[in-house]
Coordinates of N, CA and C in Angstrom, one line a residue:
M76 N 130.4 83.0 75.4 CA 129.7 81.9 75.9 C 129.1 82.2 77.6
F77 N 130.1 83.0 78.2 CA 129.9 83.5 79.7 C 128.5 84.1 79.8
D78 N 128.2 85.2 78.8 CA 127.1 85.8 79.0 C 125.8 85.2 78.8
A79 N 126.0 84.2 77.9 CA 124.6 83.5 77.5 C 124.4 82.5 78.7
V80 N 125.2 82.1 79.7 CA 124.8 81.3 80.7 C 124.5 82.1 81.8
V81 N 125.0 83.3 82.0 CA 124.8 84.0 83.0 C 123.1 84.6 82.9
A82 N 123.2 84.7 81.6 CA 121.7 85.5 81.4 C 120.8 84.3 81.1
K83 N 120.9 82.7 81.5 CA 120.2 81.7 81.7 C 119.7 81.6 80.0
K84 N 120.4 81.9 78.8 CA 120.2 81.5 77.6 C 120.5 80.2 77.3
A85 N 121.7 79.8 78.1 CA 122.2 78.5 77.9 C 122.5 77.8 79.2
R86 N 122.6 76.5 79.0 CA 122.8 75.9 80.4 C 124.0 75.0 80.1
M87 N 124.9 75.1 81.3 CA 126.2 74.4 81.3 C 126.1 72.8 81.0
E88 N 124.8 72.3 81.4 CA 124.8 70.8 81.6 C 124.6 70.3 80.1
R89 N 123.9 71.4 79.1 CA 123.5 71.0 78.0 C 124.6 71.1 77.0
L90 N 125.7 72.1 77.3 CA 126.7 72.3 76.6 C 127.9 71.2 76.9
L91 N 127.9 70.7 78.1 CA 129.0 69.7 78.6 C 128.5 68.4 78.3
H92 N 127.3 67.8 78.1 CA 126.8 66.7 78.1 C 126.0 66.6 76.9
G93 N 126.0 67.3 75.6 CA 125.6 67.2 74.6 C 124.0 67.0 74.5
A94 N 123.3 67.9 74.8 CA 121.8 67.7 74.7 C 121.6 67.9 73.4
K95 N 120.3 67.4 73.0 CA 119.8 67.4 71.7 C 119.7 69.0 71.1
R96 N 119.2 69.8 72.1 CA 119.1 71.2 71.6 C 120.0 72.1 72.2
N97 N 121.1 73.0 71.5 CA 121.8 74.0 72.1 C 121.5 75.3 71.7
P98 N 121.3 76.4 72.4 CA 120.9 77.7 72.3 C 121.9 78.2 71.1
R99 N 121.9 77.8 69.9 CA 123.0 78.4 69.2 C 123.1 79.9 69.0
E100 N 121.9 80.5 68.5 CA 121.9 81.8 68.3 C 122.3 82.5 69.8
D101 N 122.1 82.1 70.9 CA 122.6 83.0 72.1 C 123.8 82.7 72.1
L102 N 124.5 81.6 71.8 CA 126.1 81.3 72.1 C 126.6 82.0 71.0
V103 N 126.3 82.1 69.9 CA 127.0 82.8 68.9 C 126.9 84.6 69.2
T104 N 125.8 85.0 69.6 CA 125.7 86.4 70.2 C 126.6 86.6 71.6
S105 N 126.4 85.5 72.1 CA 127.6 86.1 73.7 C 128.9 86.0 73.2
S106 N 129.5 85.1 72.0 CA 130.9 85.0 71.7 C 131.1 86.1 71.1
L107 N 130.3 86.7 70.2 CA 130.7 87.7 69.1 C 130.8 89.2 70.0
F108 N 129.5 89.3 70.8 CA 129.4 90.5 71.5 C 129.6 90.9 72.8
G109 N 130.0 89.6 73.4 CA 130.6 89.5 75.0 C 132.0 90.0 74.9
M110 N 132.7 89.4 74.3 CA 134.0 89.8 74.2 C 134.7 91.2 73.9
L111 N 133.6 92.2 73.3 CA 133.9 93.2 72.8 C 134.0 94.2 74.0
R112 N 133.5 93.8 75.3 CA 133.6 94.6 76.5 C 135.1 95.0 76.7
L113 N 136.0 93.9 76.3 CA 137.1 93.7 76.8 C 138.0 94.6 75.8
L114 N 137.6 95.2 74.7 CA 138.4 95.9 74.0 C 138.5 97.5 74.2
T115 N 139.6 98.2 73.5 CA 139.5 99.6 73.9 C 138.3 100.2 73.3
P116 N 138.0 101.5 73.7 CA 136.6 102.2 72.9 C 136.9 102.2 71.6
E117 N 138.2 102.5 70.8 CA 138.2 102.6 69.6 C 137.9 101.4 68.7
S118 N 138.4 100.3 69.4 CA 138.5 99.1 68.8 C 137.2 98.5 68.8
R119 N 136.5 98.6 69.9 CA 135.0 98.3 70.1 C 134.0 98.9 69.1
Q120 N 134.4 100.1 68.8 CA 133.6 101.1 67.8 C 133.8 100.3 66.4
A121 N 135.1 99.9 66.1 CA 135.2 99.4 64.6 C 134.4 98.0 64.9
A122 N 134.9 97.2 65.8 CA 134.1 96.0 65.6 C 132.4 96.2 65.5
L123 N 132.2 96.8 66.2 CA 130.7 97.0 66.2 C 130.1 97.6 65.0
S124 N 130.7 98.5 64.5 CA 130.4 98.8 63.3 C 130.4 97.6 61.9
V125 N 131.5 97.0 62.1 CA 131.3 95.7 61.2 C 130.4 94.9 61.4
L126 N 129.8 94.4 62.6 CA 128.7 93.8 63.1 C 127.4 94.3 62.7
C127 N 127.4 95.6 62.9 CA 125.9 96.3 62.3 C 125.9 96.5 61.0
G128 N 126.9 96.3 60.4 CA 126.9 96.6 58.7 C 126.8 98.2 58.5
H129 N 127.4 98.9 59.4 CA 127.2 100.3 59.3 C 128.1 100.9 60.3
P130 N 128.6 102.1 60.1 CA 129.5 102.8 60.8 C 128.8 103.5 62.0
L131 N 129.2 103.1 63.2 CA 128.7 103.8 64.3 C 129.7 105.4 64.6
P132 N 129.0 106.3 65.0 CA 129.5 107.4 65.3 C 130.7 107.5 66.5
S133 N 130.3 106.5 67.5 CA 131.4 106.6 68.7 C 131.2 105.4 69.3
D134 N 132.0 105.1 70.4 CA 132.0 103.9 71.3 C 130.4 103.4 71.7
A135 N 130.0 102.3 71.8 CA 128.8 102.1 72.3 C 128.9 101.2 73.5
K136 N 127.7 101.4 74.2 CA 127.5 100.3 75.5 C 126.6 99.3 75.2
I137 N 126.9 97.9 75.3 CA 126.5 96.8 75.1 C 125.4 96.4 75.7
Y138 N 124.3 96.1 75.6 CA 123.1 95.4 76.3 C 122.8 94.3 75.6
L139 N 122.7 93.0 76.5 CA 122.4 91.7 75.9 C 121.2 91.1 76.2
W140 N 120.2 90.8 75.4 CA 118.9 90.3 75.7 C 118.2 91.1 76.7
P141 N 118.1 92.6 76.8 CA 117.1 93.2 77.3 C 115.9 93.1 77.1
F142 N 115.1 93.1 78.1 CA 113.4 92.8 78.0 C 112.7 94.0 78.0
F143 N 111.8 94.4 77.1 CA 111.3 95.8 77.2 C 109.5 95.2 76.9
V144 N 108.8 96.1 77.6 CA 107.5 95.9 77.7 C 106.9 97.1 77.2
G145 N 105.8 96.9 76.3 CA 105.1 98.1 75.6 C 103.9 98.1 75.8
E146 N 103.1 98.9 74.9 CA 101.6 98.8 74.9 C 101.2 97.4 74.5
S147 N 100.7 96.5 75.3 CA 100.1 95.3 74.6 C 101.0 94.4 73.8
E148 N 102.3 94.8 74.0 CA 103.4 94.1 73.4 C 104.9 94.0 74.0
N149 N 105.4 93.3 73.9 CA 106.8 93.2 74.6 C 107.8 92.5 73.4
S150 N 109.2 92.5 73.9 CA 110.0 92.0 73.3 C 111.6 91.9 73.7
E151 N 112.2 91.1 73.2 CA 113.5 90.7 73.9 C 114.8 90.7 72.7
P152 N 115.0 91.9 72.0 CA 116.0 91.9 71.0 C 117.7 91.3 71.5
D153 N 118.2 90.8 70.7 CA 119.3 90.1 71.1 C 120.4 91.2 71.7
V154 N 120.5 92.1 70.8 CA 121.5 93.1 71.5 C 121.1 94.6 71.2
V155 N 121.0 95.3 72.1 CA 120.7 96.9 72.1 C 122.2 97.6 72.3
L156 N 122.5 98.5 71.6 CA 123.8 99.4 71.8 C 123.2 100.7 71.9
E157 N 124.1 101.5 72.9 CA 123.5 102.9 73.3 C 125.1 103.7 73.1
F158 N 124.7 104.6 72.5 CA 126.0 105.3 71.7 C 125.5 106.9 71.8
M159 N 126.6 107.7 71.6 CA 126.4 109.2 71.5 C 126.4 109.7 69.8
K160 N 125.3 110.6 69.6 CA 125.5 110.8 68.2 C 125.1 112.4 68.2
D161 N 125.7 113.3 67.9 CA 125.5 114.6 67.8 C 125.1 115.2 69.2
G162 N 126.0 114.7 70.1 CA 125.6 115.1 71.8 C 124.3 114.6 72.2
Q163 N 123.8 113.5 71.5 CA 122.7 112.9 72.1 C 122.8 111.5 71.9
R164 N 122.1 110.8 73.0 CA 122.0 109.4 73.2 C 121.3 108.9 72.2
A165 N 121.6 107.6 71.4 CA 120.9 107.1 70.7 C 121.3 105.5 70.8
F166 N 120.3 104.6 70.2 CA 120.4 103.2 70.0 C 120.4 102.5 68.8
W167 N 121.0 101.6 68.6 CA 121.1 100.6 67.8 C 120.6 99.2 68.0
I168 N 119.6 98.6 67.2 CA 119.3 97.0 67.7 C 119.9 96.0 66.9
V169 N 120.3 95.0 67.3 CA 121.0 93.8 66.3 C 120.2 92.4 66.7
E170 N 119.6 92.1 65.8 CA 118.7 90.7 66.0 C 119.6 89.5 65.2
V171 N 120.4 88.7 66.2 CA 121.1 87.6 65.6 C 120.2 86.4 65.2
K172 N 120.6 85.7 63.9 CA 119.9 84.6 63.7 C 120.9 83.7 62.9
W173 N 120.6 82.3 63.5 CA 121.4 81.2 63.0 C 120.5 80.1 62.3
G174 N 119.7 80.7 61.6 CA 118.7 79.4 60.9 C 117.6 79.6 61.2
A175 N 117.1 80.3 62.5 CA 115.8 80.5 62.8 C 115.0 81.5 62.2
P176 N 113.6 81.3 61.9 CA 112.8 82.3 61.4 C 112.7 83.4 62.4
L177 N 112.1 84.5 61.8 CA 111.8 85.8 62.5 C 110.3 85.5 63.0
G178 N 110.0 86.2 64.2 CA 108.6 86.0 64.4 C 107.6 87.0 64.0
A179 N 106.4 87.1 64.0 CA 105.5 87.8 63.3 C 105.6 89.1 63.9
D180 N 106.2 90.1 63.0 CA 106.3 91.5 63.2 C 107.2 91.8 64.2
Q181 N 108.2 91.1 64.1 CA 109.2 91.0 65.2 C 110.3 92.3 65.2
C182 N 110.4 92.5 63.9 CA 111.6 93.8 63.6 C 111.0 95.0 64.1
A183 N 109.7 95.4 63.5 CA 108.9 96.6 64.1 C 108.7 96.5 65.6
R184 N 108.3 95.4 65.9 CA 107.9 95.4 67.6 C 109.3 95.6 68.3
E185 N 110.5 94.9 68.2 CA 111.4 95.3 68.7 C 111.9 96.9 68.5
I186 N 111.8 97.6 67.5 CA 112.0 99.0 67.5 C 110.9 99.8 68.2
R187 N 109.7 99.3 68.2 CA 108.5 100.3 68.9 C 109.0 100.0 70.6
T188 N 109.2 98.8 71.0 CA 109.3 98.7 72.6 C 110.6 99.3 72.9
V189 N 111.9 99.2 72.0 CA 113.0 99.9 72.7 C 112.8 101.3 72.6
A190 N 112.0 101.9 71.6 CA 112.0 103.3 71.5 C 111.1 104.0 72.8
R191 N 109.9 103.3 72.7 CA 108.8 103.7 74.1 C 108.5 102.8 75.2
G192 N 109.0 101.6 74.9 CA 108.8 100.8 76.2 C 109.7 100.9 77.2
R193 N 109.4 100.1 78.5 CA 110.1 99.9 79.8 C 110.8 98.8 79.8
C194 N 111.9 99.0 80.1 CA 113.1 98.2 80.2 C 112.9 97.4 81.7
R195 N 112.4 96.3 81.4 CA 112.2 95.4 82.6 C 113.1 94.5 83.2
R196 N 114.3 94.3 82.3 CA 115.3 93.4 82.6 C 116.4 93.7 81.6
G197 N 117.7 94.1 82.1 CA 118.6 94.2 81.1 C 119.5 95.5 81.4
G198 N 118.7 96.4 82.2 CA 119.7 97.5 82.8 C 119.6 98.9 81.7
V199 N 118.8 99.0 80.5 CA 118.8 100.0 79.7 C 118.3 101.1 80.3
P200 N 118.8 102.5 80.3 CA 118.1 103.4 81.0 C 116.6 103.8 80.5
A201 N 116.1 104.2 81.6 CA 114.7 104.8 81.4 C 114.5 106.1 80.6
R202 N 113.3 106.6 79.9 CA 113.2 107.7 79.1 C 113.2 107.2 77.8
E203 N 112.9 108.1 77.0 CA 112.5 107.7 75.3 C 113.9 107.7 74.8
R204 N 113.8 106.8 73.9 CA 115.2 106.4 73.4 C 114.9 106.5 71.7
R205 N 116.1 107.1 71.3 CA 115.9 107.2 69.8 C 116.7 106.1 69.0
V206 N 116.0 105.3 68.3 CA 116.4 104.2 67.6 C 116.8 104.6 66.4
L207 N 118.2 104.4 66.0 CA 118.8 105.0 64.6 C 118.9 103.7 63.9
G208 N 119.0 102.6 64.1 CA 119.2 101.6 63.2 C 118.9 100.1 63.8
Y209 N 118.6 99.1 62.9 CA 118.3 97.8 63.3 C 118.9 96.9 62.2
T210 N 119.8 96.1 62.7 CA 120.7 95.2 62.0 C 120.2 93.7 62.0
L211 N 119.6 92.9 61.1 CA 119.6 91.4 61.1 C 120.9 90.8 61.0
L212 N 121.4 90.1 61.6 CA 122.8 89.8 61.7 C 122.6 88.3 61.3
G213 N 123.1 87.7 60.2 CA 122.7 86.2 60.0 C 121.5 86.0 58.9
A214 N 121.2 87.0 58.2 CA 119.9 86.8 57.2 C 120.2 85.9 56.3
E215 N 119.0 85.6 56.1 CA 119.0 84.3 55.0 C 117.7 84.5 54.1
A216 N 117.6 83.8 53.1 CA 116.4 84.0 52.2 C 115.2 84.0 52.7
Q217 N 114.9 82.9 53.9 CA 113.7 83.3 54.7 C 113.4 84.3 55.1
H218 N 114.4 85.4 55.6 CA 114.1 86.6 56.3 C 113.7 87.8 55.3
Q219 N 114.2 87.5 54.1 CA 113.9 88.8 53.1 C 112.7 89.4 53.1
K220 N 111.4 88.8 53.3 CA 110.2 89.5 53.5 C 110.1 90.4 54.7
A221 N 110.5 89.7 55.7 CA 110.4 90.4 56.9 C 111.2 91.9 56.7
V222 N 112.3 91.6 56.2 CA 113.1 93.1 56.1 C 112.7 94.0 55.2
E223 N 112.0 93.4 54.1 CA 111.3 94.2 53.4 C 110.0 95.0 53.8
D224 N 109.3 94.2 54.6 CA 108.4 94.7 55.2 C 108.9 95.8 56.4
L225 N 109.9 95.6 57.0 CA 110.2 96.7 57.6 C 110.6 97.8 57.2
R226 N 111.4 97.8 56.0 CA 111.6 98.9 55.5 C 110.6 99.7 54.7
C227 N 109.6 99.0 54.2 CA 108.3 99.7 53.9 C 107.7 100.4 54.9
T228 N 107.6 99.7 56.2 CA 107.0 100.5 57.5 C 107.7 101.8 57.5
V229 N 108.9 101.7 57.6 CA 110.0 102.8 57.9 C 109.7 104.1 56.8
R230 N 109.5 103.5 55.5 CA 109.4 104.4 54.3 C 107.9 105.4 54.8
N231 N 107.2 104.3 55.4 CA 105.8 104.9 55.4 C 105.8 105.9 56.8
G232 N 106.7 106.0 57.2 CA 106.8 106.8 58.7 C 106.2 106.4 59.9
L233 N 106.3 105.0 59.8 CA 105.3 104.4 60.9 C 106.4 104.2 62.1
E234 N 107.6 104.1 61.7 CA 108.8 103.9 62.6 C 109.8 104.9 62.5
A235 N 110.2 105.3 63.5 CA 111.0 106.9 63.3 C 112.4 106.2 63.2
V236 N 112.9 105.5 62.2 CA 114.2 105.0 62.3 C 114.7 105.4 60.6
P237 N 115.8 106.1 60.3 CA 116.2 106.4 59.1 C 116.1 105.2 58.4
I238 N 115.9 105.1 57.1 CA 115.8 104.1 56.1 C 117.1 103.3 56.0
D239 N 118.1 104.2 55.9 CA 119.4 103.7 55.7 C 119.9 103.0 57.0
G240 N 119.3 103.1 58.0 CA 119.7 102.3 59.3 C 119.1 100.9 59.2
I241 N 118.4 100.4 58.2 CA 117.6 99.3 58.1 C 118.8 98.3 57.5
R242 N 119.6 97.5 58.4 CA 120.7 96.7 57.6 C 120.2 95.0 57.6
S243 N 120.7 94.3 56.7 CA 120.4 92.7 56.6 C 122.0 92.2 56.0
L244 N 122.7 91.3 57.1 CA 124.0 91.3 57.1 C 124.0 89.7 57.0
E245 N 124.3 89.1 55.8 CA 124.7 87.7 55.9 C 126.0 87.0 56.6
W246 N 125.8 86.0 57.2 CA 127.2 85.5 57.7 C 128.3 85.6 56.8
T247 N 128.3 85.1 55.5 CA 129.3 85.1 54.6 C 129.8 86.4 54.6
T248 N 129.1 87.5 54.2 CA 129.4 88.9 54.6 C 130.1 89.3 55.7
A249 N 129.5 88.9 56.8 CA 129.9 89.3 58.0 C 131.6 88.5 58.0
A250 N 131.5 87.4 57.7 CA 133.1 86.8 57.7 C 134.1 87.7 56.8
E251 N 133.5 88.0 56.0 CA 134.5 88.5 54.9 C 134.9 89.9 55.4
N252 N 133.8 90.7 56.1 CA 134.2 92.0 56.7 C 135.2 91.8 57.8
L253 N 135.0 91.0 58.6 CA 135.8 90.6 59.8 C 137.3 90.2 59.3
R254 N 137.3 89.3 58.2 CA 138.8 89.4 57.9 C 139.4 90.6 57.1
A255 N 138.6 91.5 56.6 CA 139.3 92.9 56.4 C 139.6 93.8 57.5
L256 N 138.8 93.5 58.2 CA 139.1 94.5 59.8 C 140.3 93.7 60.2
E257 N 140.5 92.5 60.2 CA 141.8 91.7 60.8 C 143.3 92.2 60.1
R258 N 142.8 92.5 58.7 CA 144.2 92.8 58.0 C 144.3 94.3 58.3
G259 N 143.5 94.9 58.7 CA 143.7 96.5 58.9 C 143.9 97.0 60.2
A260 N 143.8 95.9 61.2 CA 143.9 96.2 62.6 C 145.1 96.7 63.0
V261 N 145.5 97.5 64.0 CA 146.7 97.7 64.6 C 146.7 97.4 66.1
D262 N 145.5 97.5 66.7 CA 145.4 97.0 68.2 C 145.3 95.6 68.1
A263 N 146.0 95.0 69.1 CA 146.2 93.5 69.3 C 144.9 92.9 69.3
G264 N 144.2 93.7 70.6 CA 143.1 93.1 70.9 C 142.1 92.8 69.7
L265 N 142.0 93.9 68.9 CA 140.9 93.8 67.8 C 141.3 92.7 66.8
K266 N 142.8 92.7 66.6 CA 143.4 91.9 65.8 C 142.7 90.6 65.9
S267 N 142.9 90.0 67.4 CA 142.7 88.8 67.8 C 141.3 88.5 67.7
W268 N 140.4 89.4 68.1 CA 138.8 89.2 68.1 C 138.3 89.0 66.8
S269 N 138.8 89.9 66.0 CA 138.4 89.7 64.5 C 138.9 88.8 63.8
A270 N 140.1 88.0 63.9 CA 140.8 86.5 63.4 C 139.9 85.4 64.1
L271 N 139.7 85.4 65.4 CA 139.0 84.2 66.2 C 137.3 84.4 65.7
S272 N 137.0 85.6 65.4 CA 135.3 85.4 65.0 C 135.1 84.9 63.5
A273 N 136.1 85.5 62.6 CA 136.1 85.1 61.2 C 136.5 83.7 61.2
N274 N 137.4 83.0 61.8 CA 138.0 81.7 61.7 C 136.7 80.9 62.2
F275 N 135.9 81.2 63.2 CA 134.7 80.5 63.7 C 133.8 80.6 62.6
L276 N 133.5 81.7 62.0 CA 132.4 81.7 61.1 C 132.8 80.9 60.0
A277 N 134.0 81.0 59.3 CA 134.4 80.2 58.3 C 134.3 79.0 58.3
G278 N 134.2 78.3 59.4 CA 134.2 76.8 59.8 C 132.8 76.3 60.2
Q279 N 131.7 77.4 59.8 CA 130.4 76.8 59.9 C 129.8 77.1 58.6
P280 N 128.9 76.2 58.4 CA 128.1 76.4 56.7 C 127.5 77.6 56.7
Q281 N 127.1 78.5 57.7 CA 126.5 79.6 57.6 C 127.4 80.7 57.1
G282 N 128.8 80.8 57.6 CA 129.5 81.6 57.0 C 130.8 81.3 56.4
A283 N 130.7 79.8 56.0 CA 132.1 79.5 55.1 C 132.1 80.2 53.7
V284 N 133.3 80.8 53.5 CA 133.6 81.4 52.3 C 134.8 81.0 51.7
L285 N 135.0 81.2 50.3 CA 136.2 81.1 49.9 C 137.3 81.9 50.5
G286 N 138.6 81.8 50.6 CA 139.6 82.5 50.6 C 139.7 83.4 49.5
A287 N 140.7 84.3 49.9 CA 141.2 85.2 48.6 C 142.2 84.4 47.8
W288 N 142.0 84.9 46.6 CA 142.7 84.1 45.4 C 144.1 84.5 45.6
P289 N 145.1 83.5 45.6 CA 146.4 83.9 45.6 C 147.1 84.8 44.7
T290 N 148.0 85.4 45.3 CA 148.7 86.5 44.3 C 149.4 85.6 43.4
M291 N 149.1 86.1 41.8 CA 150.0 85.5 41.0 C 151.1 86.4 40.7
T292 N 152.3 85.9 40.6 CA 153.7 86.6 40.1 C 153.7 86.4 38.6
M293 N 153.7 87.5 37.8 CA 154.1 87.5 36.1 C 155.4 87.2 35.8
P294 N 155.7 86.3 35.0 CA 157.2 85.9 34.8 C 157.7 87.3 34.2
V295 N 158.8 87.5 34.3 CA 159.8 88.7 33.7 C 159.8 88.6 32.4
K296 N 159.8 89.8 31.5 CA 159.9 89.9 30.1 C 161.1 89.3 29.6
G297 N 161.2 88.6 28.7 CA 162.3 88.0 28.2 C 162.1 87.5 26.6
S298 N 163.5 87.2 25.9 CA 163.3 86.8 24.6 C 164.2 85.9 24.0
F299 N 164.1 85.1 23.2 CA 164.9 84.1 22.7 C 165.5 84.2 21.3
A300 N 166.6 83.9 21.1 CA 167.0 83.8 19.4 C 167.8 82.6 19.3
F301 N 167.2 82.0 18.0 CA 168.0 80.9 17.7 C 168.5 80.7 16.2
D302 N 169.7 80.2 16.0 CA 170.2 80.2 14.6 C 169.4 79.2 13.7
D303 N 169.4 79.9 12.4 CA 168.7 78.9 11.4 C 168.9 77.6 11.3
E304 N 170.3 77.2 11.4 CA 170.7 75.7 11.1 C 171.0 75.2 12.6
E305 N 170.7 75.8 13.8 CA 170.5 75.0 14.9 C 169.7 73.8 15.2
R306 N 170.5 72.8 15.7 CA 169.8 71.4 15.8 C 169.6 71.1 17.5
F307 N 168.7 70.6 17.8 CA 168.5 70.3 19.2 C 168.5 68.6 19.4
A308 N 169.3 68.0 20.0 CA 169.5 66.8 20.3 C 168.2 66.2 21.0
L309 N 167.5 65.1 20.3 CA 166.3 64.7 21.0 C 166.9 63.4 22.0
P310 N 166.4 63.1 23.3 CA 167.0 62.0 24.0 C 166.5 60.7 23.3
P311 N 167.2 59.8 23.7 CA 167.1 58.7 22.8 C 165.6 57.9 23.2
M312 N 165.1 57.5 22.3 CA 163.7 56.6 22.3 C 163.4 55.5 22.1
T313 N 163.2 54.7 22.9 CA 163.1 53.0 22.6 C 162.0 52.6 21.8
A314 N 162.5 51.8 20.5 CA 161.4 51.6 19.6 C 160.3 50.4 20.4
V315 N 159.3 50.9 19.9 CA 158.0 49.9 20.4 C 157.9 48.7 19.3
P316 N 158.1 47.5 19.7 CA 158.1 46.5 18.6 C 156.7 46.3 18.1
A317 N 156.3 46.1 16.9 CA 155.3 46.0 16.4 C 154.4 44.6 17.1
T318 N 153.2 44.7 17.3 CA 152.3 43.8 18.3 C 151.1 43.8 17.6
R319 N 150.5 42.3 17.3 CA 149.4 42.2 16.7 C 148.4 41.2 17.6
Y320 N 147.2 41.3 17.7 CA 146.4 40.5 18.7 C 145.1 40.2 17.5
D321 N 145.0 38.7 17.6 CA 143.8 38.1 16.8 C 142.8 37.7 17.9
F322 N 141.5 37.9 17.7 CA 140.5 37.8 18.6 C 139.6 36.7 17.9
R323 N 139.1 35.7 18.3 CA 138.1 34.7 17.8 C 136.9 35.3 18.3
E324 N 135.8 35.1 17.2 CA 134.4 35.7 17.2 C 133.9 34.5 18.2
N325 N 132.9 34.6 19.1 CA 132.0 33.4 19.7 C 130.8 33.2 18.8
K326 N 130.6 32.1 18.6 CA 129.6 31.7 17.9 C 128.6 31.0 18.9

């Protein structure tokens, strides 16, 4: 949340005094990604891989809401990740959605401006940037067409992003993946972050999922033998007295 307030994406008076409209997407973005700066590089890499829906090759630097200016267009992606792959700098874009629709050509526009535009705000280094992936985190049915259009654009070679790098992740899937990350985590910080994030998502309609089925213990194998003439005493039964009811027909 601190990142959202510092970046003027959220206002404390709105949060504290219950204004009608809270910047939910920005608060979720800040809460999920802002805390990752406090983790170890190895844990941060694991956490970002879960949120991107794709394994990252190394630890990454996190930029929240950088603003890019391109040729006759601009964009402000929620998250831009900078990491190293094969000895070269690479970037991954994450757009966070919490029920809101995507803008016209938003996905491809963000890729173009991050790759070739000038970062006017946010501190992303200048020079050409190699974008290796784009994740729509919080995808819903209303976003399916936009994601498919982006994949079609990439297949046609209009955007220099590997087709495998176009990811669409629902909040329910993200919550399940965070649970799995928590179970396998050794680092205390990563375990706490993944548990807190999964618990938050599970408490919201967007990320509510059923928990795992309980483990069922099968009974041990056994056998019973009875003598032919063995009798089993029945508990005493109280006899029910005979009862009769007569009803008069109304005329």
